[in-house]
Steps between C-alpha positions, in 0.01 A plus 500: 500500500165683504186429300202710395192444285522745210256465214513150351818412687618407844829686473807390692737787562787615715489837673802680644577839645299728730122449477455876466779538243456630147361206300663324207391179330771295327365256240710220356499353150507167320682279583595665828341566838519734798859397579613716209463794739683357799785751460276791399276495806761589768592821317137605469405419860808689621344804332166450673313293244224251572580238239251243374616210280213288367523167323323549167217276385637156418810539718596380847229483768256735322180319407178563310205520736268308267554194285273664241722804438675495163874453551577804290844658478390796287630848572167642616476223759850571631435872528163441665662261749741774602225756552280261699798417721564871561135539598496190719804620696372856528809648336471867417644573154810282518792507262473189284815346359580188303657329203380245247145400607542725803587796280205418277265483801639827636464683168146369447394597851653845461349562156149388593481615863737800533303630797603189697874524428752769592792399281648228283826314444498273197753291315457531123329838491133506409451131560139458384447241228368617165313177427391603151864568409600167652284318246751596229859387445795683654862519398654149508738603779205589721314182409810300591521669841140406583520139382335381822188704422463318170562167671214566743255539211508122451378208708852360481633823651246490778598143581866598491444778752302267726766228488821702479405825671822530698731424209312734269487785750866463591580526130301824477686646798831430326386620161348827618781587745812368326748656746314415821680219683225371726549174689267202519384589851382840378307343217353224718371753752286658227426182303284372786246764394457323165334207681182705539217284359391783267849593376483324164144608421568865584834517315372332185190718490708814556706444187220365285289804583791740452557368148133524418452123490266452797190677626521682828285471809177691411520666841790707364366584154431865583847545649667337199309736271635795696854363483468453124455878477856538638430724804792713613664492843408813694695451825874555559702209370853365471544241227792263470676296235760233562802552277538122450129412500463269201121538507517870419752556220530872438339595832189707564620861522268579209198441726541843659196645322275263696587673829325831564628576850860526617694214345858379496638205303812317618727240343625258765801268478293183536290254308125441522480432875614846608359470852721203579799588282520869594292546816659833592402646163144370531465635854639836390236523228226452761661753733527750214126481439444535873712820510299646213180445698604678821 
């Protein structure tokens, strides 16, 4: 495990592949961690990639550098974290890839700093939150799928996450990936990352901010304003949907208009955790973007 100071964080990350390889940053989601990519990395390194897998803020060994920093989980913070990590490691225009929070971070970074990113792989298409839209009710089927987000709006929900984080997160794994037969050892390997002292604060703030129920860190106000304008993605991108992903009923193929450069959308036989359920498909998406760039 390596560590680097990047912006407000001391980021723990794993790096694999040749140091002079073409760079790719794989970002995990909630409630997952870098082990989601254990079976993706060997394929990428075999094709010459330098792969970086960071623990996001609030997960695993990553820590805030100051006690005074707001434990924000907002999208602008996640995207900024990714860019500051790229700068701290001296990566030259990497491909950024992720799902869930990692897809959100990758889309935000690509939309706001396209000059720093060569290409994108994202689960759920244009995965930037329209916070103003989130303030209003959705179809009941969608509201049912995101029950945990509503739970986290309450003090009772926050206490439940703090006390029952493993049980709750295991339930989300099963709900979002109904055909994925993971074992307890696989879950436990990742669940250790939920013991980060900032996990609960960051997760709760992420969903309260996303639903328009909590103020963001003022340091990111300008970035959030830019995201509210719905900037398009201007680098080559492959977007993915999981055919059995219960979080995304109907998929995201209709997001195509948000991608101005070369873009391909794929439906994968998997649930929400595509990287771990269908690692070959996720790796192939990254390699496709790489081929477009050379």
